[in-house]
mmCIF file of C-alpha atoms in Angstrom:
data_model
loop_
_atom_site.group_PDB
_atom_site.id
_atom_site.type_symbol
_atom_site.label_atom_id
_atom_site.label_comp_id
_atom_site.label_asym_id
_atom_site.label_seq_id
_atom_site.Cartn_x
_atom_site.Cartn_y
_atom_site.Cartn_z
ATOM 1 C CA MET A 411 0.253 0.259 0.250
ATOM 2 C CA PRO A 412 1.283 2.641 -0.712
ATOM 3 C CA LEU A 413 2.577 6.272 2.333
ATOM 4 C CA SER A 414 0.176 9.459 2.028
ATOM 5 C CA ALA A 415 1.910 12.669 1.011
ATOM 6 C CA SER A 416 1.582 13.166 4.808
ATOM 7 C CA ARG A 417 4.203 9.925 5.768
ATOM 8 C CA ARG A 418 6.052 10.911 2.689
ATOM 9 C CA ALA A 419 6.333 14.160 4.072
ATOM 10 C CA ILE A 420 6.878 11.921 8.051
ATOM 11 C CA LEU A 421 9.279 9.913 6.799
ATOM 12 C CA ALA A 422 11.515 13.281 4.676
ATOM 13 C CA GLY A 423 11.071 15.087 8.590
ATOM 14 C CA CYS A 424 13.398 12.430 10.005
ATOM 15 C CA ALA A 425 15.397 11.652 7.972
ATOM 16 C CA ALA A 426 16.538 14.769 8.445
ATOM 17 C CA LEU A 427 16.612 14.683 11.923
ATOM 18 C CA ALA A 428 18.466 11.419 11.705
ATOM 19 C CA LEU A 429 20.969 13.198 9.398
ATOM 20 C CA TRP A 430 21.588 16.221 12.301
ATOM 21 C CA ALA A 431 22.763 13.576 15.000
ATOM 22 C CA PHE A 432 26.001 13.562 12.519
ATOM 23 C CA LEU A 433 26.501 17.172 13.197
ATOM 24 C CA ALA A 434 29.024 16.665 16.044
ATOM 25 C CA PRO A 435 30.823 14.080 14.948
ATOM 26 C CA LEU A 436 31.383 15.872 11.111
ATOM 27 C CA ALA A 437 31.915 19.299 13.073
ATOM 28 C CA ARG A 438 34.278 17.674 15.218
ATOM 29 C CA LEU A 439 36.838 16.237 12.087
ATOM 30 C CA ALA A 440 36.247 19.648 11.123
ATOM 31 C CA GLN A 441 38.114 21.016 14.391
ATOM 32 C CA PRO A 442 40.008 23.009 14.898
ATOM 33 C CA LEU A 443 38.674 25.711 11.855
ATOM 34 C CA PRO A 444 36.657 28.331 13.033
ATOM 35 C CA PRO A 445 32.731 28.022 13.006
ATOM 36 C CA LEU A 446 31.803 30.770 11.435
ATOM 37 C CA LEU A 447 34.193 29.533 8.385
ATOM 38 C CA ILE A 448 32.655 26.098 8.685
ATOM 39 C CA THR A 449 29.258 26.666 8.188
ATOM 40 C CA ALA A 450 30.039 29.252 5.665
ATOM 41 C CA LEU A 451 32.468 26.299 3.119
ATOM 42 C CA GLY A 452 28.606 24.030 5.015
ATOM 43 C CA PHE A 453 26.097 25.737 3.314
ATOM 44 C CA ALA A 454 27.900 26.504 0.259
ATOM 45 C CA ALA A 455 28.351 22.460 0.021
ATOM 46 C CA GLY A 456 25.135 21.945 0.867
ATOM 47 C CA GLY A 457 23.580 24.617 -1.634
ATOM 48 C CA GLY A 458 26.367 24.175 -4.411
ATOM 49 C CA LEU A 459 24.751 20.597 -3.804
ATOM 50 C CA GLY A 460 21.422 21.108 -4.231
ATOM 51 C CA LEU A 461 22.354 23.691 -7.012
ATOM 52 C CA ALA A 462 23.448 20.728 -9.038
ATOM 53 C CA VAL A 463 19.818 18.779 -8.762
ATOM 54 C CA VAL A 464 18.414 22.161 -9.552
ATOM 55 C CA LEU A 465 19.973 22.591 -12.369
ATOM 56 C CA ALA A 466 20.234 18.092 -13.358
ATOM 57 C CA ARG A 467 16.150 18.776 -13.274
ATOM 58 C CA GLY A 468 15.651 21.897 -15.054
ATOM 59 C CA ARG A 469 14.730 23.691 -12.187
ATOM 60 C CA LEU A 470 16.247 26.581 -12.269
ATOM 61 C CA ARG A 471 13.421 28.472 -12.385
ATOM 62 C CA ALA A 472 12.234 27.408 -8.643
ATOM 63 C CA LEU A 473 15.493 30.150 -6.970
ATOM 64 C CA ARG A 474 13.086 33.097 -8.635
ATOM 65 C CA GLN A 475 11.261 33.425 -5.545
ATOM 66 C CA GLY A 476 10.063 36.995 -4.347
ATOM 67 C CA PRO A 477 11.176 38.923 -1.257
ATOM 68 C CA ALA A 478 9.034 36.845 1.639
ATOM 69 C CA ALA A 479 10.098 33.255 0.583
ATOM 70 C CA TRP A 480 13.358 34.816 0.182
ATOM 71 C CA ALA A 481 13.552 36.245 3.972
ATOM 72 C CA HIS A 482 11.688 33.412 6.077
ATOM 73 C CA GLY A 483 14.885 30.699 4.615
ATOM 74 C CA VAL A 484 17.413 33.103 4.288
ATOM 75 C CA GLY A 485 16.495 34.183 8.142
ATOM 76 C CA GLY A 486 15.459 31.135 9.223
ATOM 77 C CA LEU A 487 18.989 29.125 8.388
ATOM 78 C CA ALA A 488 21.343 31.439 8.717
ATOM 79 C CA GLY A 489 19.580 33.060 11.415
ATOM 80 C CA PHE A 490 19.996 30.627 13.411
ATOM 81 C CA HIS A 491 23.021 29.252 13.148
ATOM 82 C CA ALA A 492 24.576 33.394 14.269
ATOM 83 C CA LEU A 493 21.851 33.285 16.825
ATOM 84 C CA TYR A 494 23.774 30.155 17.783
ATOM 85 C CA PHE A 495 27.506 30.353 17.668
ATOM 86 C CA ALA A 496 26.686 33.970 19.595
ATOM 87 C CA ALA A 497 25.374 32.048 22.690
ATOM 88 C CA LEU A 498 28.017 29.756 22.319
ATOM 89 C CA ALA A 499 30.444 32.374 22.394
ATOM 90 C CA LEU A 500 28.792 33.879 25.443
ATOM 91 C CA ALA A 501 27.798 31.377 27.591
ATOM 92 C CA PRO A 502 28.819 28.000 28.776
ATOM 93 C CA PRO A 503 27.662 25.589 25.761
ATOM 94 C CA VAL A 504 26.363 23.300 28.275
ATOM 95 C CA GLU A 505 23.168 25.572 28.735
ATOM 96 C CA ALA A 506 23.211 27.097 26.915
ATOM 97 C CA ASN A 507 23.410 24.004 23.943
ATOM 98 C CA LEU A 508 20.374 23.119 26.790
ATOM 99 C CA LEU A 509 18.423 25.975 26.049
ATOM 100 C CA ASN A 510 18.175 25.923 22.112
ATOM 101 C CA TYR A 511 17.092 22.696 22.770
ATOM 102 C CA LEU A 512 13.780 23.693 23.559
ATOM 103 C CA TRP A 513 13.010 24.412 19.764
ATOM 104 C CA PRO A 514 11.598 21.278 19.458
ATOM 105 C CA LEU A 515 9.000 22.270 22.272
ATOM 106 C CA LEU A 516 7.682 25.757 20.863
ATOM 107 C CA ILE A 517 7.296 23.650 17.367
ATOM 108 C CA VAL A 518 5.395 21.810 19.299
ATOM 109 C CA LEU A 519 3.413 24.714 21.450
ATOM 110 C CA LEU A 520 3.529 26.738 18.242
ATOM 111 C CA ALA A 521 1.424 24.693 15.650
ATOM 112 C CA ALA A 522 -1.459 25.934 17.707
ATOM 113 C CA PRO A 523 -1.366 29.041 16.825
ATOM 114 C CA VAL A 524 0.328 28.846 13.106
ATOM 115 C CA GLN A 525 -1.363 26.433 12.072
ATOM 116 C CA GLY A 526 -4.023 25.879 14.616
ATOM 117 C CA LEU A 527 -3.076 22.598 14.455
ATOM 118 C CA ARG A 528 -4.713 20.284 18.191
ATOM 119 C CA LEU A 529 -2.040 19.935 20.371
ATOM 120 C CA GLY A 530 -4.128 17.523 23.012
ATOM 121 C CA LYS A 531 -3.064 15.961 26.804
ATOM 122 C CA GLN A 532 -1.084 13.558 25.280
ATOM 123 C CA ARG A 533 1.298 14.585 22.784
ATOM 124 C CA LEU A 534 2.097 17.343 25.265
ATOM 125 C CA ALA A 535 3.341 14.337 27.284
ATOM 126 C CA GLY A 536 5.425 13.480 24.097
ATOM 127 C CA VAL A 537 6.261 16.386 24.159
ATOM 128 C CA ALA A 538 7.689 16.874 27.941
ATOM 129 C CA LEU A 539 9.270 13.668 28.215
ATOM 130 C CA GLY A 540 11.601 14.374 24.943
ATOM 131 C CA ALA A 541 13.082 17.662 27.253
ATOM 132 C CA ALA A 542 13.368 15.610 30.396
ATOM 133 C CA GLY A 543 15.687 13.596 28.203
ATOM 134 C CA ALA A 544 17.296 15.917 26.717
ATOM 135 C CA ALA A 545 17.304 18.472 30.465
ATOM 136 C CA ILE A 546 19.169 14.986 31.149
ATOM 137 C CA LEU A 547 21.595 14.304 29.017
ATOM 138 C CA LEU A 548 22.807 17.374 28.505
ATOM 139 C CA GLY A 549 21.299 19.233 31.235
ATOM 140 C CA GLY A 550 23.849 17.023 34.232
ATOM 141 C CA GLY A 551 26.088 20.560 36.491
ATOM 142 C CA ALA A 552 24.087 23.265 34.130
ATOM 143 C CA ARG A 553 24.291 27.165 35.898
ATOM 144 C CA PHE A 554 23.202 30.021 34.826
ATOM 145 C CA PRO A 555 25.487 32.539 35.883
ATOM 146 C CA ALA A 556 23.784 36.578 35.076
ATOM 147 C CA GLU A 557 27.068 37.217 32.951
ATOM 148 C CA ALA A 558 26.398 35.142 30.225
ATOM 149 C CA LEU A 559 22.781 36.889 29.877
ATOM 150 C CA ALA A 560 23.539 37.528 26.706
ATOM 151 C CA GLY A 561 24.624 34.660 25.578
ATOM 152 C CA PHE A 562 21.283 32.399 27.148
ATOM 153 C CA ALA A 563 19.194 35.243 24.883
ATOM 154 C CA CYS A 564 21.042 34.122 22.444
ATOM 155 C CA ALA A 565 19.803 30.643 22.976
ATOM 156 C CA LEU A 566 16.941 31.043 23.336
ATOM 157 C CA GLY A 567 16.322 33.759 20.272
ATOM 158 C CA ALA A 568 18.647 30.986 18.055
ATOM 159 C CA ALA A 569 15.650 27.834 19.701
ATOM 160 C CA PHE A 570 12.903 30.582 18.702
ATOM 161 C CA THR A 571 13.761 31.523 15.501
ATOM 162 C CA TRP A 572 13.553 27.681 13.920
ATOM 163 C CA ALA A 573 10.764 26.651 15.638
ATOM 164 C CA LEU A 574 9.219 29.581 14.043
ATOM 165 C CA TYR A 575 11.008 28.877 11.048
ATOM 166 C CA SER A 576 9.187 25.407 11.027
ATOM 167 C CA VAL A 577 6.325 25.938 12.118
ATOM 168 C CA THR A 578 5.141 29.281 9.327
ATOM 169 C CA ALA A 579 7.370 27.173 6.717
ATOM 170 C CA ALA A 580 3.678 25.825 5.930
ATOM 171 C CA ARG A 581 2.119 28.811 4.656
ATOM 172 C CA PHE A 582 5.446 29.458 2.603
ATOM 173 C CA ALA A 583 3.763 25.846 0.614
ATOM 174 C CA ARG A 584 4.110 27.307 -3.081
ATOM 175 C CA VAL A 585 7.058 27.829 -2.256
ATOM 176 C CA PRO A 586 8.932 24.101 -4.605
ATOM 177 C CA THR A 587 11.683 22.791 -1.595
ATOM 178 C CA GLU A 588 14.295 23.263 -4.357
ATOM 179 C CA ALA A 589 14.394 27.297 -3.861
ATOM 180 C CA VAL A 590 16.093 25.877 -0.289
ATOM 181 C CA ALA A 591 19.001 25.516 -1.937
ATOM 182 C CA GLY A 592 19.512 29.302 -3.122
ATOM 183 C CA PHE A 593 18.402 29.642 1.209
ATOM 184 C CA CYS A 594 21.062 27.545 1.690
ATOM 185 C CA LEU A 595 24.214 29.711 -0.650
ATOM 186 C CA ALA A 596 22.827 33.100 0.374
ATOM 187 C CA SER A 597 23.615 31.982 4.107
ATOM 188 C CA ALA A 598 27.068 30.817 3.412
ATOM 189 C CA ALA A 599 27.399 33.740 1.836
ATOM 190 C CA LEU A 600 26.600 35.350 5.086
ATOM 191 C CA ALA A 601 28.565 33.191 6.972
ATOM 192 C CA GLY A 602 31.062 34.209 4.934
ATOM 193 C CA LEU A 603 31.249 37.618 6.130
ATOM 194 C CA ALA A 604 30.964 37.538 9.010
ATOM 195 C CA HIS A 605 34.376 35.106 9.487
ATOM 196 C CA TRP A 606 36.355 37.179 7.348
ATOM 197 C CA ALA A 607 34.662 39.694 9.213
ATOM 198 C CA LEU A 608 35.350 38.463 13.324
ATOM 199 C CA GLU A 609 37.177 35.270 12.919
ATOM 200 C CA PRO A 610 41.592 35.047 12.123
ATOM 201 C CA PRO A 611 41.980 32.963 8.041
ATOM 202 C CA ALA A 612 42.013 29.560 8.966
ATOM 203 C CA ALA A 613 44.051 27.174 6.148
ATOM 204 C CA LEU A 614 42.185 23.929 5.467
ATOM 205 C CA ALA A 615 44.338 19.964 5.202
ATOM 206 C CA ALA A 616 41.969 17.355 3.328
ATOM 207 C CA ARG A 617 40.234 15.978 6.436
ATOM 208 C CA HIS A 618 38.811 19.825 6.573
ATOM 209 C CA TRP A 619 37.754 19.666 2.906
ATOM 210 C CA LEU A 620 36.153 15.928 3.983
ATOM 211 C CA ALA A 621 34.604 17.241 6.860
ATOM 212 C CA VAL A 622 32.815 19.759 5.401
ATOM 213 C CA LEU A 623 31.251 17.840 1.657
ATOM 214 C CA LEU A 624 29.828 15.211 4.529
ATOM 215 C CA LEU A 625 28.818 17.914 6.319
ATOM 216 C CA GLY A 626 27.270 19.254 2.411
ATOM 217 C CA ALA A 627 25.745 16.775 1.923
ATOM 218 C CA GLY A 628 24.125 15.795 5.314
ATOM 219 C CA PRO A 629 23.394 17.894 8.034
ATOM 220 C CA MET A 630 24.523 21.037 6.374
ATOM 221 C CA GLY A 631 22.776 20.060 3.546
ATOM 222 C CA ALA A 632 19.929 17.218 2.392
ATOM 223 C CA ALA A 633 18.985 17.841 6.258
ATOM 224 C CA PHE A 634 17.702 20.968 5.043
ATOM 225 C CA PHE A 635 15.555 19.849 2.384
ATOM 226 C CA LEU A 636 14.517 17.204 4.001
ATOM 227 C CA TRP A 637 13.310 19.228 7.221
ATOM 228 C CA ASP A 638 11.165 21.449 4.133
ATOM 229 C CA LEU A 639 9.438 18.361 2.364
ATOM 230 C CA GLY A 640 8.680 17.566 6.682
ATOM 231 C CA MET A 641 7.246 20.814 7.846
ATOM 232 C CA LYS A 642 5.620 21.739 4.309
ATOM 233 C CA ARG A 643 3.605 18.769 4.514
ATOM 234 C CA GLY A 644 3.684 16.827 8.005
ATOM 235 C CA ASP A 645 2.739 17.078 11.069
ATOM 236 C CA PRO A 646 4.944 19.384 13.361
ATOM 237 C CA ARG A 647 3.830 18.554 16.467
ATOM 238 C CA LEU A 648 5.289 14.577 16.305
ATOM 239 C CA LEU A 649 8.278 16.178 14.247
ATOM 240 C CA GLY A 650 9.095 18.449 16.871
ATOM 241 C CA THR A 651 8.066 16.114 19.925
ATOM 242 C CA LEU A 652 10.715 13.101 17.440
ATOM 243 C CA GLY A 653 13.745 16.463 17.438
ATOM 244 C CA TYR A 654 14.216 15.246 20.811
ATOM 245 C CA ALA A 655 15.831 12.487 19.215
ATOM 246 C CA THR A 656 18.385 14.365 17.934
ATOM 247 C CA PRO A 657 20.641 15.003 20.397
ATOM 248 C CA VAL A 658 20.857 11.281 21.695
ATOM 249 C CA ALA A 659 21.800 10.133 18.471
ATOM 250 C CA SER A 660 24.575 12.154 18.389
ATOM 251 C CA THR A 661 26.080 11.788 22.306
ATOM 252 C CA LEU A 662 25.258 8.058 20.737
ATOM 253 C CA LEU A 663 27.675 8.574 17.854
ATOM 254 C CA LEU A 664 30.601 10.187 19.603
ATOM 255 C CA ALA A 665 30.350 7.216 22.270
ATOM 256 C CA ALA A 666 31.063 4.864 19.384
ATOM 257 C CA MET A 667 33.580 7.319 18.038
ATOM 258 C CA GLY A 668 35.511 7.322 21.734
ATOM 259 C CA GLU A 669 34.521 10.425 22.566
ATOM 260 C CA GLY A 670 32.378 9.879 24.956
ATOM 261 C CA ARG A 671 30.675 7.256 26.933
ATOM 262 C CA LEU A 672 27.539 5.508 28.047
ATOM 263 C CA SER A 673 26.006 6.711 30.785
ATOM 264 C CA TRP A 674 22.948 5.915 32.556
ATOM 265 C CA GLN A 675 21.984 9.448 31.573
ATOM 266 C CA VAL A 676 22.067 8.419 28.416
ATOM 267 C CA LEU A 677 20.190 5.000 28.331
ATOM 268 C CA LEU A 678 17.204 6.706 30.444
ATOM 269 C CA ALA A 679 17.626 9.813 28.174
ATOM 270 C CA THR A 680 16.754 7.152 25.066
ATOM 271 C CA ALA A 681 14.434 5.640 26.980
ATOM 272 C CA LEU A 682 12.630 8.905 27.452
ATOM 273 C CA VAL A 683 12.937 10.690 24.153
ATOM 274 C CA ALA A 684 12.096 6.879 22.563
ATOM 275 C CA GLY A 685 8.731 7.571 25.211
ATOM 276 C CA GLY A 686 7.726 10.462 24.115
ATOM 277 C CA GLY A 687 7.880 9.859 20.523
ATOM 278 C CA LEU A 688 5.981 7.106 20.931
ATOM 279 C CA LEU A 689 2.935 8.768 22.874
ATOM 280 C CA ALA A 690 3.200 11.639 19.854
ATOM 281 C CA ALA A 691 3.040 8.873 17.420
ATOM 282 C CA LEU A 692 0.031 7.608 19.282
ATOM 283 C CA ALA A 693 -1.793 9.851 18.884
ATOM 284 C CA GLY A 694 -1.661 10.991 15.539
ATOM 285 C CA ARG A 695 -3.439 7.410 14.747
ATOM 286 C CA SER A 696 -5.762 7.982 17.198
ATOM 287 C CA GLU A 697 -6.436 11.896 15.319
ATOM 288 C CA ALA A 698 -6.621 9.824 12.130
ATOM 289 C CA ARG A 699 -8.774 7.023 14.182
ATOM 290 C CA THR A 700 -11.235 10.105 14.280
ATOM 291 C CA SER A 701 -10.977 11.590 11.581
ATOM 292 C CA GLY A 702 -12.199 9.057 8.968
ATOM 293 C CA ARG A 703 -15.366 7.520 11.357
ATOM 294 C CA GLN A 704 -15.518 11.049 11.088
ATOM 295 C CA ALA A 705 -15.738 11.064 7.697
ATOM 296 C CA ASP A 706 -17.433 7.912 7.167
ATOM 297 C CA ILE A 707 -20.005 9.768 10.317
ATOM 298 C CA GLY A 708 -20.474 12.897 6.848
ATOM 299 C CA ALA A 709 -20.169 11.431 4.113
ATOM 300 C CA PRO A 710 -23.416 9.682 2.427
ATOM 301 C CA GLY A 711 -22.956 5.428 2.749
ATOM 302 C CA GLU A 712 -25.274 2.868 2.405
ATOM 303 C CA ILE A 713 -28.477 1.450 4.587
#
């Protein structure tokens, strides 16, 4: 039985979340390059690969979008990364990362007022479990000193920026996903200018170029196209809840690379995030069955 468009979109969003789990390991491979340079090169690789696909499909016209679409795309991609890296520079990384990972919760909560989607107790319980798992995983020994207030504000700004970018994507449903290639290239230019103005020059070795190509092919390239599909045609409430699987999967990958160890916090976070995702998925199936019954009652049938 073929999958519905909504289910295909949800699978695309899940694939994006899986690719983002590789962001931290690949960023480690790219060290010690400055973060803005990594961002610029990653966006350039992702946008370049995307543009090659667009050209091969004869869809270059898809990049001809209005100012609102460009503001949404570039503002979401470049704005999130700018705020996130500013947060890491101005605040302790543990606390900054913890606040940044409010974006899955915010996606779920904003889906109601922005898209008019119902939340329900089961969905809220699911995202609460995911948030608890992320807090256990990322928040060990977290403190919030007053001198890092600007960094905390940037981390919250990053979370709100990504959440708003995600839930408002449905309002740009007529903008084809191929346009993301242009948004990535514009974001690369902005990050490149920021690198030139704020960071020292750096020489790239062969492993750095490999990391950049992998970033562009995955978490800073294909993932953005897949997320665009997921947010425009899928269920943002489910994908937002499943977003908490990304830091868990990333931690597990780092542990497999010898960059960390499996602790009780990791295992407990994994269980909580899995439970939260299951609750959200079951809520979606329950809603689908209810909608189906209502459609059967409301439609004319045989007696």
